Amino acid sequence: MAKEKFSGGQQGAALDRVDGRQKVTGAAKYSADNILPGLTYAVLVESTIAKGQIKNIDTKKAERAPGVLAVIYHGNAPAIPGYESGGNPAKPPTGGEPFRVFQNAHIYFAGQPIAMVIADTYERAIYAATLVKTEYNREDHQTSVEANKDKAALPKGPRYANYVRGEADAYKNAAIKIEAQYIIPVEVHNPMELHATTAAWDGADKVTVYDKTQGVKSTQRSIMDAFKLKEQNVQVNADFVGGGFGSGLRTWPHVIAAVLAAKKINKPVKLVLTRSQMFTMVGYRPYSWQKIGLGATPDGVLTGLTHEAISETSTYEEFTDRTVDISKVMYACPNVNTRYKIIALNKSTPTWMRGPGEATGAYALECAMDELSYALKLDPIHLRIKNHADVDPVRNLPWSSKFLKECYQKGAEAIGWNKRDPRPNAMREGEWKLGYGMGAGNFNANRGRATVKATLLAGGSLVLQSAVSDSGPGTATTMTGIASEVFGLSPHKITFELGDSSLPPGPTQGGSTTTSTLGSAVHDVCVALHQKMAELVTTKPGSVLQNAKLEELHFAKEFITLKTDPSKRVAYAEVLKQRDLSDLEVTKDSQAGDERNKYSIYSFAVHFVQLQVHEATGVVRIKKVVTVADAGKIINEKTAGSQLMGGVVSGIGMALMEDGVFDHRFGLFVNNNLADYHLPVSADVPHIEALFIDKPDPFINPMGSKGLGEIANVGFAAAVANAVYHATGKRIRTLPITPDKLII
Ligand code: MOS
């Protein structure tokens, strides 16, 4: 395939969100906004115990309540064929069996859906759900990582084996060493939009589902597998998705429950999770305990790095993330070893949450690097630059591109690092102590597979289609920008259609890969369309471009032009007109090549924080944030800037507020609502300077753009914790850093 240079053209560079008007005016339809004729409403009843068996469910009162159409529980639930034959409706991350809704009397976690009431109105369904009475045989449960550390075990599979490079635990023999333990509590995704599913069957073997999902194709596949349906008979729509952060990466049991309910009563059913159900039914970032040991020579050369982590999973699935992986690749250190274990607890399965693994690991590693810098009396930036990994130390391969040193420099300048008095507890602003802190991070910059269909219409406008969902980053906007640049057409004449499983297969939106994966397919389909147009115009008798060769043609500003004689040109619309065509279609499948065997492809970011800590109350006020990303070529500075800002906001939450509190006596969440589970609001978020190196990666894809969503918060919480230490001299190693931890 001919490659056309992507220059990140002017037209796409700061394109406003193509769907921005729909979003801010309320015209955008989210999953729960789809009101189908004859719609009914399902409400889930949850287990109040964390482990045991259902002894009895009394549904009679609920069934007799006004408007109730059905009450479904394990005793009467229709068979789910994919469950019975071992199908896998909600693919588990690594091992085990996904929770099978309404299939037996087992209780695996508190908040588990045990029954479902379907009624003609939402209010009647809520009321009837309160009438379902359940008796349990309760068993002793365990929900605490801290109380069960002795039960931690290596996850199955070679990739979780203990890692050793050089000598294990070498830090213990170093001239200068630190050792510290760090804790991050459970965090929940809780995007603004609640998870919601509306399902409507058409006969016995065809269903349409409106779902909040980060992957219309993966949800379609899950429903196909569970109900044994053909691909063309499962239609999944997600026109708009109001945030996800990872909670929309799996097809959760409530989705299967909604499809089951609609089948049972043969009417459309809508099921919207409550805010409290969002804490137990769609995953969470697992609790983690981490220990880091660092050793260095007196002048700051790392000689040993040990990273241990213990995290949690459910008893029915093995969830893992890459908590310790960042310590293997972040710094050039000859002796590195990591150990990662998980504990199976009576809780629902955790799942990936923004920066999964790396955000957790970077918090510990980047705090530890800060601790080491003080032990060495060395500037934390200098320490990092001194131990910069010039090649990938795990695979011993060159980086495809790496501008991490430039990130340090650019960020330090923007935050005013040189104004920092390096001594802790030394800077003040009235009653407030002043601190500066920084932390860095990386994330694998992957590229998957996608198919995009391009249709050039008679009027010269372009329609692009792919079955991807946009959980918020602005995918249609970014893709429009890429198409505008590559195809040579004003963005206003381009439409990108997504959120529909019947479109050509697109990727699941996760792991910071959408722009790389889908953008490459957009690039390739635009090039292929150029070729097709060239074939038509150069073989058209009488055309000014007749007999010209493809390489002699230039495609820009809606014209095909002869490079050697720009007076010879044909408008895109004219190409179709000459041939009497109403449209011209090309579909292109695109995926990565073998560049990953030759290079290590990562994105990098450095975060800087300036904050105040109030002396008497311990209140932390973040004054300024500078985040600098090496994410390759920036396609759209507005949407990319928003990605960084969103990551920073979630990082502020992680550092200062977010804490999923469990009462382990009952195995229940204490603060499963947004009044008690604190998130940053506008008043907590200062001016954020989102900066980019903006240099294309030569290898990852035709655009040169690397992933951005995850690195936006990998290392950010450490920057805050380090700034708090600099301000106060207090090293808080358990997140979140709430005022109570600073006044004692
Ligand atoms: Mo993200 S955790 O890849 O949705």
XYZ file of C-alpha atoms and ligand atoms in Angstrom:
748
model
C 0.000 0.000 0.000
C 1.289 3.436 -0.920
C 1.968 5.532 2.133
C 1.007 9.148 2.127
C 2.692 11.476 4.474
C 0.656 12.545 7.439
C 1.632 16.037 8.422
C -1.046 16.612 11.053
C -2.557 19.195 8.766
C -3.984 22.508 9.766
C -7.592 21.580 9.187
C -7.735 18.696 11.646
C -5.287 20.085 14.177
C -7.796 21.981 16.293
C -11.054 20.694 14.936
C -13.976 21.191 17.321
C -15.761 18.041 18.412
C -17.965 17.000 15.527
C -20.613 15.829 18.016
C -20.023 18.594 20.553
C -23.232 20.420 19.756
C -25.289 17.251 20.158
C -23.617 16.549 23.497
C -24.060 19.984 25.046
C -27.610 20.524 23.786
C -28.862 17.175 25.047
C -29.584 15.906 21.546
C -27.087 13.071 22.008
C -28.816 9.802 22.889
C -27.127 7.637 25.497
C -28.095 4.038 26.141
C -30.904 4.730 28.628
C -32.362 7.462 26.398
C -33.712 4.920 23.926
C -37.430 4.639 24.623
C -38.847 1.862 22.463
C -42.592 1.334 21.946
C -44.007 -0.869 24.704
C -40.850 -0.504 26.790
C -40.758 -2.244 30.183
C -38.330 -1.815 33.054
C -36.124 -4.265 34.912
C -34.657 -3.728 38.380
C -32.073 -6.024 39.930
C -32.344 -7.390 43.463
C -28.944 -7.825 45.132
C -27.496 -10.200 47.659
C -27.025 -8.658 51.082
C -24.457 -11.259 52.120
C -20.978 -11.798 50.687
C -20.770 -15.589 50.764
C -23.157 -18.507 51.108
C -26.250 -19.958 49.480
C -29.733 -18.729 48.787
C -31.972 -20.890 50.982
C -35.205 -19.445 49.742
C -36.456 -16.565 47.593
C -40.063 -15.528 48.095
C -41.193 -13.665 44.964
C -44.975 -13.997 45.420
C -45.600 -10.546 46.862
C -43.479 -8.940 44.167
C -45.286 -10.881 41.437
C -48.665 -9.624 42.715
C -47.533 -5.987 42.923
C -49.081 -3.523 40.439
C -47.616 -3.543 36.941
C -45.251 -6.450 37.508
C -44.753 -8.638 34.430
C -42.229 -11.133 35.761
C -39.800 -11.878 38.551
C -36.794 -13.877 37.451
C -34.367 -15.694 39.770
C -32.302 -18.877 39.675
C -35.362 -21.034 40.314
C -37.211 -19.963 37.174
C -34.679 -18.267 34.887
C -34.807 -19.405 31.271
C -31.754 -21.342 30.165
C -28.888 -19.364 28.731
C -27.532 -21.844 26.161
C -24.026 -20.376 26.054
C -23.748 -20.797 29.810
C -24.767 -24.451 29.675
C -22.391 -25.395 26.903
C -19.508 -23.609 28.533
C -19.756 -20.496 26.400
C -18.184 -17.389 27.735
C -20.600 -14.465 27.685
C -18.426 -12.096 29.653
C -14.913 -13.115 28.824
C -12.807 -13.209 31.957
C -9.510 -11.333 32.012
C -7.293 -14.375 32.575
C -8.979 -17.354 34.124
C -11.958 -18.776 35.933
C -15.608 -18.552 35.029
C -17.501 -15.317 34.651
C -20.370 -14.896 37.070
C -23.424 -16.566 35.552
C -26.446 -14.535 36.416
C -29.483 -16.354 37.905
C -28.003 -19.813 37.285
C -27.625 -21.201 40.804
C -28.039 -20.453 44.495
C -24.378 -19.543 45.164
C -23.505 -16.165 46.578
C -20.059 -14.944 45.558
C -20.225 -11.297 46.659
C -22.447 -8.781 48.363
C -24.344 -6.839 45.751
C -24.587 -9.887 43.474
C -27.742 -9.812 41.325
C -29.995 -12.605 42.635
C -33.350 -11.658 41.140
C -34.834 -9.277 38.598
C -38.251 -7.636 38.643
C -39.766 -6.467 35.361
C -42.691 -4.043 35.437
C -44.503 -1.612 33.183
C -42.900 1.402 34.837
C -39.543 1.954 36.460
C -41.140 3.069 39.728
C -43.312 -0.041 39.965
C -40.290 -2.236 39.284
C -38.312 -0.484 42.046
C -41.179 -0.919 44.497
C -41.789 -4.569 43.648
C -38.066 -5.302 43.998
C -38.349 -4.317 47.661
C -40.963 -7.057 48.127
C -38.631 -9.905 47.157
C -37.637 -11.661 50.379
C -34.534 -13.814 50.522
C -33.256 -16.235 53.157
C -29.617 -17.274 53.060
C -27.314 -19.901 54.457
C -24.555 -17.507 55.327
C -20.901 -18.565 55.283
C -17.845 -16.728 56.575
C -16.496 -14.348 53.995
C -13.195 -12.573 53.400
C -13.018 -9.189 51.691
C -9.843 -7.665 53.120
C -6.483 -7.807 51.332
C -4.659 -6.764 54.491
C -6.172 -9.575 56.557
C -5.438 -12.227 53.920
C -1.947 -11.438 52.667
C -0.806 -14.932 53.628
C -3.220 -16.337 51.036
C -1.726 -14.334 48.180
C -0.685 -16.537 45.270
C 0.978 -16.135 41.901
C -1.566 -15.882 39.096
C -1.514 -18.765 36.665
C 0.606 -18.535 33.563
C 4.228 -17.752 32.712
C 3.775 -14.013 32.345
C 3.129 -13.732 36.071
C 6.219 -15.639 37.145
C 8.623 -13.709 39.344
C 10.852 -11.549 37.144
C 14.579 -11.303 37.739
C 17.098 -9.304 35.728
C 20.634 -9.553 37.087
C 20.571 -10.203 40.810
C 17.409 -10.327 42.929
C 17.058 -7.897 45.851
C 20.370 -6.241 44.942
C 19.155 -2.962 46.439
C 19.795 -4.405 49.902
C 23.553 -4.222 49.320
C 23.589 -0.718 47.850
C 25.467 2.238 49.351
C 22.262 4.287 49.439
C 18.949 2.468 49.743
C 15.316 3.009 50.565
C 12.502 0.575 51.185
C 8.865 1.579 51.479
C 5.330 0.199 51.307
C 2.455 1.847 49.476
C -1.280 1.254 49.499
C -3.976 2.251 47.025
C -7.554 1.490 48.113
C -10.333 0.252 45.853
C -11.285 2.850 43.277
C -14.413 2.728 41.165
C -14.811 3.967 37.591
C -18.204 5.531 38.127
C -18.481 7.463 34.870
C -21.255 10.029 34.843
C -23.519 7.868 32.702
C -24.850 4.826 34.530
C -24.421 1.472 32.861
C -27.665 0.714 31.065
C -28.953 -1.848 28.609
C -32.139 -1.884 26.556
C -32.956 -5.114 24.748
C -35.693 -5.947 22.254
C -36.142 -9.324 20.576
C -37.573 -9.744 17.105
C -38.776 -13.351 17.101
C -36.850 -16.175 18.738
C -33.420 -15.630 17.247
C -32.880 -11.906 16.710
C -32.197 -9.186 19.236
C -31.361 -5.476 19.232
C -29.483 -4.086 22.213
C -28.688 -0.506 23.191
C -25.811 -0.688 25.614
C -23.274 1.445 27.371
C -20.152 -0.260 26.120
C -16.632 0.563 25.019
C -16.921 -2.121 22.350
C -20.041 -2.689 20.251
C -18.409 -5.668 18.552
C -17.257 -7.285 21.811
C -20.724 -6.856 23.333
C -22.253 -8.307 20.185
C -19.907 -11.295 20.452
C -20.775 -11.851 24.132
C -24.506 -11.851 23.407
C -24.034 -14.107 20.365
C -22.110 -16.595 22.513
C -24.520 -16.508 25.460
C -27.701 -16.908 23.424
C -26.192 -18.862 20.531
C -27.203 -16.333 17.904
C -25.811 -15.477 14.489
C -23.746 -12.334 14.140
C -26.228 -10.654 11.821
C -29.011 -11.384 14.339
C -27.438 -9.455 17.201
C -27.505 -5.701 16.727
C -25.669 -3.623 19.341
C -25.904 0.165 19.380
C -23.935 2.653 21.450
C -24.427 5.990 19.703
C -22.990 7.948 22.626
C -21.171 6.736 25.723
C -20.892 8.996 28.745
C -17.489 7.889 30.003
C -16.147 4.453 30.807
C -12.532 4.433 32.035
C -12.593 0.653 31.622
C -15.962 -0.262 33.140
C -17.339 -0.658 29.610
C -14.636 -3.082 28.465
C -16.503 -6.229 29.513
C -20.027 -7.465 28.941
C -21.257 -7.663 32.509
C -23.996 -9.943 33.851
C -26.596 -7.157 33.904
C -26.358 -6.960 30.100
C -27.091 -10.674 29.797
C -29.880 -10.225 32.396
C -31.558 -7.488 30.330
C -31.419 -9.596 27.165
C -32.802 -12.546 29.131
C -35.631 -10.434 30.576
C -36.679 -9.199 27.144
C -36.730 -12.785 25.881
C -38.767 -14.021 28.836
C -41.555 -11.437 28.559
C -41.200 -10.911 24.802
C -41.193 -7.133 25.176
C -38.456 -4.513 25.093
C -36.775 -4.190 28.490
C -34.615 -1.427 29.870
C -32.254 -2.080 32.763
C -30.324 0.823 34.309
C -27.913 0.145 37.144
C -28.305 2.303 40.216
C -25.320 4.333 41.377
C -24.708 1.878 44.215
C -24.819 -1.046 41.771
C -22.094 0.741 39.779
C -19.783 -0.071 42.713
C -20.311 -3.848 42.615
C -21.501 -4.868 39.138
C -19.085 -3.279 36.657
C -15.649 -3.798 38.193
C -13.269 -1.522 40.069
C -9.560 -0.851 40.393
C -8.404 -3.481 42.883
C -6.906 -2.630 46.265
C -3.128 -2.932 46.123
C -0.286 -3.273 48.596
C 3.136 -2.579 47.117
C 6.677 -2.603 48.395
C 9.584 -0.994 46.588
C 13.265 -1.335 47.377
C 15.722 0.943 45.574
C 19.473 1.000 45.818
C 21.944 3.408 44.230
C 25.563 4.470 44.217
C 26.259 7.697 46.162
C 26.133 9.668 42.922
C 22.707 8.314 42.034
C 23.165 5.384 39.660
C 20.500 2.743 40.326
C 22.009 -0.613 41.275
C 18.922 -2.483 42.466
C 15.153 -2.266 42.110
C 12.695 -4.658 43.727
C 8.951 -4.259 43.292
C 6.444 -6.479 45.076
C 2.683 -6.207 44.815
C -0.326 -7.958 46.272
C -3.739 -7.309 44.821
C -7.197 -8.860 44.823
C -9.550 -10.788 42.593
C -12.873 -12.576 43.043
C -13.266 -16.241 43.971
C -14.735 -17.065 40.546
C -12.337 -15.248 38.199
C -8.666 -14.460 38.112
C -8.199 -10.782 37.366
C -4.686 -9.457 36.945
C -3.093 -6.246 35.807
C 0.451 -5.115 35.102
C 1.127 -3.481 38.460
C 4.835 -4.333 38.571
C 5.616 -4.138 34.846
C 6.503 -0.455 34.842
C 9.401 -1.162 37.196
C 10.922 -3.509 34.632
C 11.163 -0.932 31.846
C 11.127 2.565 33.320
C 14.792 2.864 34.315
C 18.135 1.477 33.214
C 18.977 -0.691 36.198
C 21.051 -3.875 35.931
C 19.371 -5.652 38.854
C 15.582 -5.692 38.849
C 13.158 -8.189 40.298
C 9.395 -8.147 40.667
C 6.819 -10.314 42.439
C 3.078 -10.005 41.817
C 0.430 -11.959 43.683
C -3.335 -11.886 44.019
C -5.811 -12.952 46.672
C -9.220 -14.422 45.821
C -11.818 -12.630 47.958
C -15.604 -12.718 48.298
C -16.029 -9.668 46.115
C -17.024 -9.069 42.513
C -14.235 -9.241 39.948
C -12.139 -6.091 39.543
C -11.416 -4.831 36.059
C -9.119 -2.541 34.116
C -9.374 1.083 35.150
C -7.598 3.943 33.419
C -3.877 3.179 33.320
C -4.616 -0.376 34.512
C -1.560 -1.721 36.329
C 0.779 1.067 35.317
C -1.118 3.764 37.242
C -0.954 1.552 40.330
C 2.698 0.596 39.890
C 3.851 4.090 38.916
C 2.416 5.506 42.119
C 4.738 3.277 44.174
C 7.761 3.453 41.871
C 7.640 7.213 41.376
C 7.142 7.910 45.076
C 10.078 5.603 45.823
C 12.253 7.424 43.273
C 11.397 10.653 45.073
C 12.312 9.095 48.419
C 15.629 7.957 46.935
C 16.331 11.436 45.563
C 16.115 12.860 49.078
C 18.311 10.062 50.441
C 20.852 10.946 47.749
C 20.335 14.717 48.094
C 19.862 14.767 44.343
C 17.217 16.605 42.355
C 14.462 14.081 41.499
C 14.584 15.074 37.829
C 18.354 14.599 37.727
C 17.982 11.192 39.350
C 15.554 10.139 36.653
C 17.636 11.491 33.786
C 20.730 9.820 35.234
C 18.926 6.463 35.080
C 17.136 7.063 31.795
C 16.594 3.819 29.865
C 18.150 4.459 26.451
C 16.893 1.085 25.221
C 14.118 -1.166 26.505
C 15.969 -2.945 29.316
C 13.632 -5.971 29.267
C 13.756 -6.801 25.572
C 17.051 -5.020 24.897
C 15.489 -3.373 21.860
C 15.542 0.261 20.745
C 12.514 2.414 21.461
C 10.497 3.283 18.381
C 10.628 6.866 19.688
C 11.214 8.323 23.125
C 11.227 11.951 24.147
C 11.017 11.460 27.895
C 14.014 13.713 28.591
C 12.316 16.472 26.612
C 9.183 15.926 28.724
C 11.166 16.458 31.949
C 12.698 19.626 30.594
C 9.545 21.117 29.127
C 7.529 20.396 32.264
C 10.180 21.710 34.628
C 10.244 24.994 32.735
C 6.472 25.335 32.667
C 5.980 24.655 36.395
C 8.956 26.814 37.423
C 10.944 23.962 38.970
C 13.976 26.236 39.413
C 11.989 28.329 41.914
C 11.720 25.267 44.153
C 13.731 25.228 47.354
C 14.723 21.537 47.388
C 14.437 21.209 51.190
C 11.162 19.744 52.437
C 8.898 21.918 54.578
C 10.783 25.039 53.537
C 8.470 27.015 51.266
C 5.431 28.917 52.519
C 2.626 31.162 51.328
C 0.998 32.609 54.425
C -0.694 29.837 56.387
C -0.032 27.426 53.569
C 3.020 25.313 53.023
C 4.072 25.192 49.390
C 5.314 22.110 47.580
C 6.441 21.001 44.148
C 6.414 17.406 43.034
C 6.789 15.362 39.914
C 6.267 11.827 38.680
C 6.637 10.065 35.343
C 5.004 7.162 33.602
C 4.811 5.086 30.490
C 2.324 2.829 28.761
C 2.615 0.361 25.939
C 1.548 2.076 22.712
C -0.341 -0.687 20.974
C -2.050 -0.958 17.645
C -4.783 -3.485 16.915
C -6.899 -4.359 13.935
C -9.762 -2.378 12.407
C -11.829 -2.196 9.277
C -13.173 1.069 7.893
C -15.494 1.593 4.972
C -15.236 4.829 3.006
C -17.941 6.094 0.663
C -17.397 9.093 -1.576
C -20.778 10.560 -2.418
C -21.819 12.318 -5.613
C -21.593 15.792 -4.084
C -17.987 15.137 -3.086
C -18.586 14.427 0.594
C -17.086 11.436 2.376
C -18.697 8.993 4.816
C -16.502 6.740 6.958
C -17.896 3.872 9.009
C -16.580 1.510 11.627
C -18.107 -0.377 14.560
C -16.235 1.338 17.375
C -17.719 3.157 20.349
C -16.532 6.500 21.632
C -16.557 6.595 25.413
C -15.476 10.234 25.403
C -12.110 10.995 23.801
C -13.746 12.251 20.615
C -13.064 9.425 18.210
C -15.259 10.677 15.356
C -13.509 14.053 15.576
C -10.014 12.588 15.522
C -10.883 10.272 12.648
C -12.428 13.154 10.723
C -9.165 15.062 11.193
C -7.072 12.177 9.903
C -9.364 11.652 6.914
C -9.377 15.354 6.124
C -5.606 15.448 6.077
C -5.002 12.205 4.195
C -7.911 12.353 1.783
C -7.608 16.071 1.124
C -11.100 17.224 1.976
C -12.558 19.804 4.337
C -13.592 18.216 7.676
C -17.038 19.693 7.190
C -17.570 17.373 4.247
C -16.618 14.268 6.234
C -18.875 12.187 8.462
C -17.588 9.430 10.703
C -20.234 6.905 11.750
C -19.686 4.634 14.739
C -21.527 2.973 17.644
C -23.275 0.344 15.502
C -22.213 -3.308 15.448
C -23.418 -3.811 11.870
C -20.718 -1.470 10.546
C -17.348 -2.905 9.478
C -15.603 -4.328 12.570
C -13.806 -1.749 14.686
C -11.759 -2.175 17.839
C -12.897 -2.038 21.445
C -12.000 1.349 22.855
C -9.423 0.519 25.473
C -5.736 0.558 26.291
C -5.128 3.896 24.537
C -5.270 2.254 21.136
C -8.219 3.734 19.244
C -6.417 6.517 17.398
C -3.543 4.220 16.483
C -5.718 1.293 15.431
C -8.672 3.004 13.823
C -6.716 5.993 12.530
C -4.468 3.631 10.596
C -7.496 2.043 8.959
C -8.864 5.499 8.143
C -5.514 6.416 6.635
C -5.374 3.230 4.588
C -8.944 3.464 3.326
C -8.395 7.068 2.227
C -5.271 6.028 0.299
C -7.186 3.119 -1.243
C -9.985 5.465 -2.258
C -7.433 7.753 -3.913
C -6.196 4.773 -5.910
C -9.688 3.884 -7.007
C -10.428 7.471 -8.010
C -7.138 7.608 -9.896
C -8.036 4.450 -11.822
C -11.323 6.009 -12.872
C -9.975 9.399 -13.837
C -6.866 8.205 -15.688
C -8.779 5.735 -17.799
C -11.597 8.115 -18.672
C -11.346 9.101 -22.320
C -11.151 12.862 -22.652
C -10.266 13.482 -19.011
C -7.452 16.017 -18.476
C -5.783 13.343 -16.357
C -6.184 10.535 -18.880
C -3.150 8.217 -18.940
C -1.532 9.877 -15.923
C 0.110 7.501 -13.433
C -0.909 7.301 -9.794
C 2.434 8.631 -8.566
C 2.063 11.679 -10.814
C -1.120 12.714 -9.059
C -1.593 14.857 -5.977
C -4.738 14.685 -3.859
C -5.594 17.825 -1.909
C -8.357 20.339 -1.291
C -10.956 18.262 -3.113
C -8.963 18.022 -6.326
C -6.808 15.455 -8.077
C -4.014 17.452 -9.609
C -1.181 16.573 -11.974
C 1.988 17.317 -10.012
C 3.918 18.524 -13.042
C 1.091 20.708 -14.349
C -1.273 21.955 -11.641
C -3.558 23.442 -14.275
C -4.628 19.868 -15.008
C -6.964 18.874 -12.224
C -10.275 17.147 -11.600
C -12.544 17.771 -8.617
C -13.370 14.703 -6.459
C -17.069 15.126 -7.234
C -16.247 15.301 -10.923
C -14.585 11.862 -10.813
C -17.971 10.325 -10.020
C -19.840 12.552 -12.438
C -17.553 11.619 -15.349
C -18.503 7.990 -14.789
C -22.098 8.627 -13.885
C -21.601 7.057 -10.455
C -23.739 7.890 -7.428
C -20.996 6.857 -5.022
C -17.669 5.108 -4.744
C -16.957 2.638 -1.934
C -13.819 1.094 -0.521
C -13.427 -1.051 2.612
C -10.026 -1.553 4.149
C -8.739 -3.771 6.925
C -5.633 -2.556 8.710
C -3.329 -3.927 11.378
C 0.167 -3.632 12.763
C 3.136 -5.103 10.939
C 6.277 -6.603 12.451
C 7.589 -3.295 13.875
C 6.916 -4.609 17.367
C 9.557 -7.290 16.901
C 12.174 -4.650 16.154
C 11.200 -1.847 18.520
C 9.628 -1.280 21.904
C 6.759 1.102 21.384
C 5.726 3.152 24.408
C 4.156 6.491 25.234
C 5.628 8.570 28.042
C 4.409 11.339 30.297
C 5.761 13.504 33.077
C 3.501 15.259 35.555
C 4.352 18.303 37.643
C 2.278 19.593 40.532
C 2.501 22.735 42.596
C 0.299 22.600 45.691
C -0.388 24.092 49.078
C -1.012 22.257 52.338
C -2.819 24.185 55.034
C -0.835 24.054 58.235
C -3.730 23.813 60.705
C -6.295 21.786 58.754
C -4.178 19.622 56.463
C -6.239 20.644 53.456
C -4.381 20.122 50.193
C -5.029 22.647 47.458
C -3.529 21.928 44.058
C -2.482 25.226 42.546
C -1.040 24.252 39.211
C -0.549 21.159 37.112
C 1.727 20.721 34.128
C 1.514 17.429 32.275
C 3.784 16.755 29.323
C 3.186 13.804 27.048
C 5.304 12.123 24.428
C 2.412 10.549 22.552
C 3.901 10.882 19.105
C 2.140 13.051 16.573
C -0.823 14.879 18.065
C -3.756 14.565 15.685
C -6.037 17.104 17.342
C -4.655 19.391 20.001
C -8.086 20.078 21.502
C -9.245 16.497 22.006
C -5.715 15.423 23.001
C -5.522 18.260 25.519
C -8.863 17.166 26.930
C -7.568 13.596 27.262
C -4.626 14.797 29.330
C -6.858 17.001 31.470
C -9.284 14.156 32.096
C -6.417 11.912 33.149
C -5.141 14.590 35.506
C -8.576 14.986 37.089
C -8.740 11.243 37.710
C -5.207 11.453 39.093
C -6.243 14.188 41.514
C -9.053 11.913 42.655
C -6.672 8.991 43.092
C -4.181 11.083 45.051
C -6.488 13.073 47.301
C -10.009 11.659 47.414
C -11.037 8.332 45.956
C -11.434 5.557 48.498
C -13.841 2.659 48.177
C -14.387 1.888 51.848
C -15.452 -1.621 52.818
C -16.982 -2.784 56.064
C -15.290 -6.148 56.179
C -17.677 -7.454 58.832
C -20.396 -7.500 56.192
C -18.280 -7.493 53.041
C -20.198 -4.428 51.916
C -19.249 -1.036 50.561
C -19.796 1.758 53.046
C -19.629 4.680 50.636
C -21.321 3.337 47.507
C -22.691 6.689 46.371
C -21.215 9.878 44.960
C -21.910 11.855 48.143
C -19.573 9.693 50.215
C -17.189 8.451 47.516
C -15.376 11.684 46.814
C -14.343 12.742 43.325
C -12.701 15.969 42.220
C -15.153 18.671 41.248
C -14.321 21.855 39.360
C -13.256 23.671 42.534
C -10.650 20.954 43.201
C -9.120 21.216 39.758
C -6.685 24.054 39.035
C -5.406 25.316 35.751
C -3.975 22.324 33.912
C -1.305 22.935 31.343
C -1.415 20.003 28.929
C 1.717 20.004 26.808
C 2.928 17.734 24.051
C 6.272 16.961 22.498
C 4.312 16.343 19.282
C 6.971 14.446 17.356
C 5.768 11.549 15.197
C 6.775 8.003 16.016
C 8.334 6.702 12.796
C 7.194 3.110 13.235
C 3.909 2.656 15.092
C 1.463 3.635 12.339
C 1.108 5.929 9.310
C 0.166 8.934 11.498
C 3.021 8.520 13.974
C 0.610 8.924 16.892
C 1.013 6.917 20.089
C -1.573 6.281 22.827
C -2.586 9.017 25.227
C -5.514 8.030 27.436
C -3.625 5.973 30.012
C -0.392 7.967 30.382
C -2.542 10.946 31.295
C -2.771 9.533 34.812
C 0.148 7.085 35.054
C 2.496 8.674 37.603
C 0.214 11.567 38.449
C -0.736 10.465 41.986
C 2.977 10.166 42.784
C 3.550 13.753 41.650
C 0.919 14.870 44.185
C 2.287 12.685 47.001
C 5.805 13.940 46.276
C 4.641 17.558 46.312
C 2.898 16.947 49.651
C 6.177 15.597 51.032
C 8.071 18.571 49.672
C 5.567 20.956 51.252
C 5.338 19.259 54.633
C 8.133 16.739 55.091
C 5.410 14.104 55.596
C 5.550 11.033 53.413
C 2.007 9.692 53.045
C 2.198 6.222 51.539
C -1.474 5.268 51.752
C -3.820 6.912 49.287
C -5.854 9.018 49.323
C -3.930 11.811 51.054
C -6.778 13.163 53.149
C -6.322 15.999 55.696
C -6.481 13.627 58.692
C -3.247 11.992 57.517
C -1.489 15.375 57.436
C -2.495 16.864 60.786
C -1.330 13.998 62.981
Mo -9.249 1.748 29.515
S -8.824 0.915 31.363
O -8.318 0.846 28.516
O -10.862 1.747 29.260
